[in-house]
mmCIF file of C-alpha atoms in Angstrom:
data_model
loop_
_atom_site.group_PDB
_atom_site.id
_atom_site.type_symbol
_atom_site.label_atom_id
_atom_site.label_comp_id
_atom_site.label_asym_id
_atom_site.label_seq_id
_atom_site.Cartn_x
_atom_site.Cartn_y
_atom_site.Cartn_z
ATOM 1 C CA MET A 1 18.011 309.993 82.852
ATOM 2 C CA GLU A 2 19.880 311.666 80.016
ATOM 3 C CA PHE A 3 23.090 311.531 82.052
ATOM 4 C CA MET A 4 22.708 307.752 82.528
ATOM 5 C CA ARG A 5 22.373 307.164 78.797
ATOM 6 C CA LYS A 6 25.490 309.164 77.998
ATOM 7 C CA GLN A 7 27.629 307.559 80.679
ATOM 8 C CA ARG A 8 26.248 304.008 80.286
ATOM 9 C CA THR A 9 29.569 302.511 79.015
ATOM 10 C CA ALA A 10 31.624 304.100 81.768
ATOM 11 C CA ILE A 11 29.195 302.980 84.460
ATOM 12 C CA CYS A 12 29.146 299.406 83.082
ATOM 13 C CA LEU A 13 32.931 299.223 83.066
ATOM 14 C CA LEU A 14 33.084 300.594 86.590
ATOM 15 C CA LEU A 15 30.591 297.973 87.790
ATOM 16 C CA ILE A 16 32.442 295.151 85.995
ATOM 17 C CA PHE A 17 35.787 296.075 87.539
ATOM 18 C CA SER A 18 34.318 296.563 91.002
ATOM 19 C CA MET A 19 32.654 293.118 90.828
ATOM 20 C CA MET A 20 35.910 291.527 89.701
ATOM 21 C CA PHE A 21 37.835 293.033 92.598
ATOM 22 C CA LEU A 22 35.179 292.100 95.132
ATOM 23 C CA ALA A 23 34.823 288.506 93.955
ATOM 24 C CA GLY A 24 38.484 287.854 93.109
ATOM 25 C CA PRO A 25 40.567 287.825 96.270
ATOM 26 C CA VAL A 26 38.639 285.360 98.418
ATOM 27 C CA GLN A 27 40.697 284.261 101.370
ATOM 28 C CA THR A 28 40.452 280.671 102.504
ATOM 29 C CA ALA A 29 40.983 279.559 106.053
ATOM 30 C CA ALA A 30 44.542 278.685 107.020
ATOM 31 C CA HIS A 31 45.203 275.313 108.584
ATOM 32 C CA ALA A 32 47.928 275.082 111.174
ATOM 33 C CA ALA A 33 49.314 271.838 112.490
ATOM 34 C CA MET A 34 52.155 270.699 114.682
ATOM 35 C CA ILE A 35 55.368 269.739 112.905
ATOM 36 C CA SER A 36 57.033 266.603 114.149
ATOM 37 C CA PRO A 37 60.674 266.798 115.200
ATOM 38 C CA GLN A 38 61.519 264.128 112.618
ATOM 39 C CA THR A 39 60.184 266.383 109.843
ATOM 40 C CA VAL A 40 62.408 269.221 111.028
ATOM 41 C CA ILE A 41 65.424 266.902 111.202
ATOM 42 C CA ASP A 42 64.729 265.490 107.721
ATOM 43 C CA THR A 43 64.411 268.982 106.268
ATOM 44 C CA ALA A 44 67.692 270.049 107.857
ATOM 45 C CA LYS A 45 69.446 266.888 106.604
ATOM 46 C CA ALA A 46 68.168 267.490 103.075
ATOM 47 C CA ALA A 47 69.363 271.101 103.078
ATOM 48 C CA GLU A 48 72.769 270.051 104.388
ATOM 49 C CA ALA A 49 73.034 267.254 101.805
ATOM 50 C CA LYS A 50 72.181 269.588 98.924
ATOM 51 C CA GLU A 51 74.785 272.076 100.142
ATOM 52 C CA GLN A 52 77.366 269.277 100.318
ATOM 53 C CA ILE A 53 76.540 268.176 96.751
ATOM 54 C CA ASN A 54 76.796 271.760 95.491
ATOM 55 C CA THR A 55 80.179 272.133 97.192
ATOM 56 C CA PHE A 56 81.317 268.894 95.573
ATOM 57 C CA LEU A 57 80.148 269.991 92.117
ATOM 58 C CA ALA A 58 81.891 273.360 92.564
ATOM 59 C CA ARG A 59 85.305 271.677 92.860
ATOM 60 C CA GLU A 60 87.561 272.248 89.874
ATOM 61 C CA ASP A 61 88.553 268.588 89.445
ATOM 62 C CA VAL A 62 84.924 267.486 89.387
ATOM 63 C CA GLN A 63 84.080 270.119 86.790
ATOM 64 C CA LYS A 64 86.989 268.976 84.625
ATOM 65 C CA SER A 65 85.807 265.371 84.848
ATOM 66 C CA LEU A 66 82.261 266.341 83.928
ATOM 67 C CA THR A 67 83.492 268.397 80.986
ATOM 68 C CA ALA A 68 85.655 265.475 79.826
ATOM 69 C CA MET A 69 82.516 263.301 79.777
ATOM 70 C CA GLY A 70 80.622 265.915 77.757
ATOM 71 C CA ILE A 71 78.459 267.205 80.585
ATOM 72 C CA SER A 72 78.369 270.900 81.310
ATOM 73 C CA PRO A 73 78.972 271.734 84.997
ATOM 74 C CA ASP A 74 76.023 274.132 84.991
ATOM 75 C CA GLU A 75 73.709 271.393 83.782
ATOM 76 C CA ALA A 76 75.032 269.011 86.436
ATOM 77 C CA LYS A 77 74.339 271.661 89.093
ATOM 78 C CA ALA A 78 70.821 272.131 87.744
ATOM 79 C CA ARG A 79 70.230 268.381 87.867
ATOM 80 C CA ALA A 80 71.596 268.208 91.413
ATOM 81 C CA ALA A 81 69.229 271.002 92.412
ATOM 82 C CA GLY A 82 66.362 268.931 90.997
ATOM 83 C CA LEU A 83 67.100 265.935 93.233
ATOM 84 C CA SER A 84 64.450 265.053 95.760
ATOM 85 C CA ASP A 85 65.339 265.332 99.426
ATOM 86 C CA SER A 86 65.741 261.574 99.878
ATOM 87 C CA GLU A 87 67.942 261.274 96.767
ATOM 88 C CA ALA A 88 70.145 264.132 97.932
ATOM 89 C CA VAL A 89 70.560 262.605 101.400
ATOM 90 C CA ALA A 90 71.386 259.186 99.907
ATOM 91 C CA PHE A 91 73.965 260.681 97.540
ATOM 92 C CA ALA A 92 75.558 262.744 100.312
ATOM 93 C CA ASP A 93 75.735 259.635 102.510
ATOM 94 C CA GLN A 94 77.498 257.769 99.697
ATOM 95 C CA MET A 95 79.990 260.610 99.424
ATOM 96 C CA GLU A 96 80.628 260.556 103.200
ATOM 97 C CA ASN A 97 80.977 256.783 103.435
ATOM 98 C CA ALA A 98 83.517 256.522 100.637
ATOM 99 C CA PRO A 99 86.769 254.942 101.825
ATOM 100 C CA ALA A 100 89.533 257.266 103.003
ATOM 101 C CA GLY A 101 92.027 258.027 100.275
ATOM 102 C CA GLY A 102 89.534 256.866 97.704
ATOM 103 C CA SER A 103 88.724 260.249 96.274
ATOM 104 C CA ALA A 104 89.225 258.909 92.750
ATOM 105 C CA GLY A 105 86.599 256.221 93.382
ATOM 106 C CA MET A 106 84.250 258.776 94.859
ATOM 107 C CA LEU A 107 84.805 261.044 91.893
ATOM 108 C CA ILE A 108 84.159 258.232 89.453
ATOM 109 C CA GLY A 109 81.044 257.256 91.396
ATOM 110 C CA ALA A 110 79.742 260.808 91.375
ATOM 111 C CA VAL A 111 80.423 261.241 87.669
ATOM 112 C CA LEU A 112 78.803 257.873 86.961
ATOM 113 C CA PHE A 113 75.769 258.904 89.001
ATOM 114 C CA VAL A 114 75.398 262.162 87.056
ATOM 115 C CA PHE A 115 75.898 260.301 83.763
ATOM 116 C CA VAL A 116 73.163 257.763 84.603
ATOM 117 C CA LEU A 117 70.863 260.559 85.758
ATOM 118 C CA LEU A 118 71.359 262.428 82.476
ATOM 119 C CA LEU A 119 70.929 259.219 80.476
ATOM 120 C CA ILE A 120 67.622 258.409 82.174
ATOM 121 C CA THR A 121 66.254 261.911 81.611
ATOM 122 C CA ASP A 122 67.312 261.691 77.947
ATOM 123 C CA ILE A 123 65.517 258.385 77.501
ATOM 124 C CA LEU A 124 62.406 259.754 79.197
ATOM 125 C CA GLY A 125 62.485 262.728 76.830
ATOM 126 C CA PHE A 126 63.013 265.500 79.373
ATOM 127 C CA THR A 127 66.361 266.536 77.900
ATOM 128 C CA LYS A 128 68.519 265.879 74.861
ATOM 129 C CA VAL A 129 72.131 265.745 76.086
ATOM 130 C CA PHE A 130 73.383 262.579 74.415
ATOM 131 C CA LYS A 131 72.963 261.967 70.693
ATOM 132 C CA PHE A 132 72.935 258.160 71.012
ATOM 133 C CA THR A 133 69.639 257.989 72.944
ATOM 134 C CA ARG A 134 66.109 257.874 71.608
ATOM 135 C CA SER A 135 63.310 259.538 73.493
ATOM 136 C CA LEU A 136 60.273 257.588 74.648
ATOM 137 C CA ARG A 137 58.085 260.582 73.910
#
């Protein structure tokens, strides 16, 4: 009994930690389901589209155009990475369907798209890139 009184704090801490470890990692049941072929195709298209956009943004002429408009290439890449799958596929399709020999138009379209994207996020208050916008927040 004397031993229990002397070691009461240590025993309490040991019990507390053992209860935390026993109650903490509770595993829930995993749910498995079949994946449709269309889901696999959509995922592959989105990954390919994002890679195409990253390749486009890595070009030197695109980076110079973005810098001339006051947009850092790193920020444009971060914004492109934040696109949803459907937005990335739509943008990549626009890049593919641009007329042949119209690389200047495609470049202007891409820069305009990035500019509008940055403008909208500035207005919504997520970023502060342009000084002429006021945040809704």
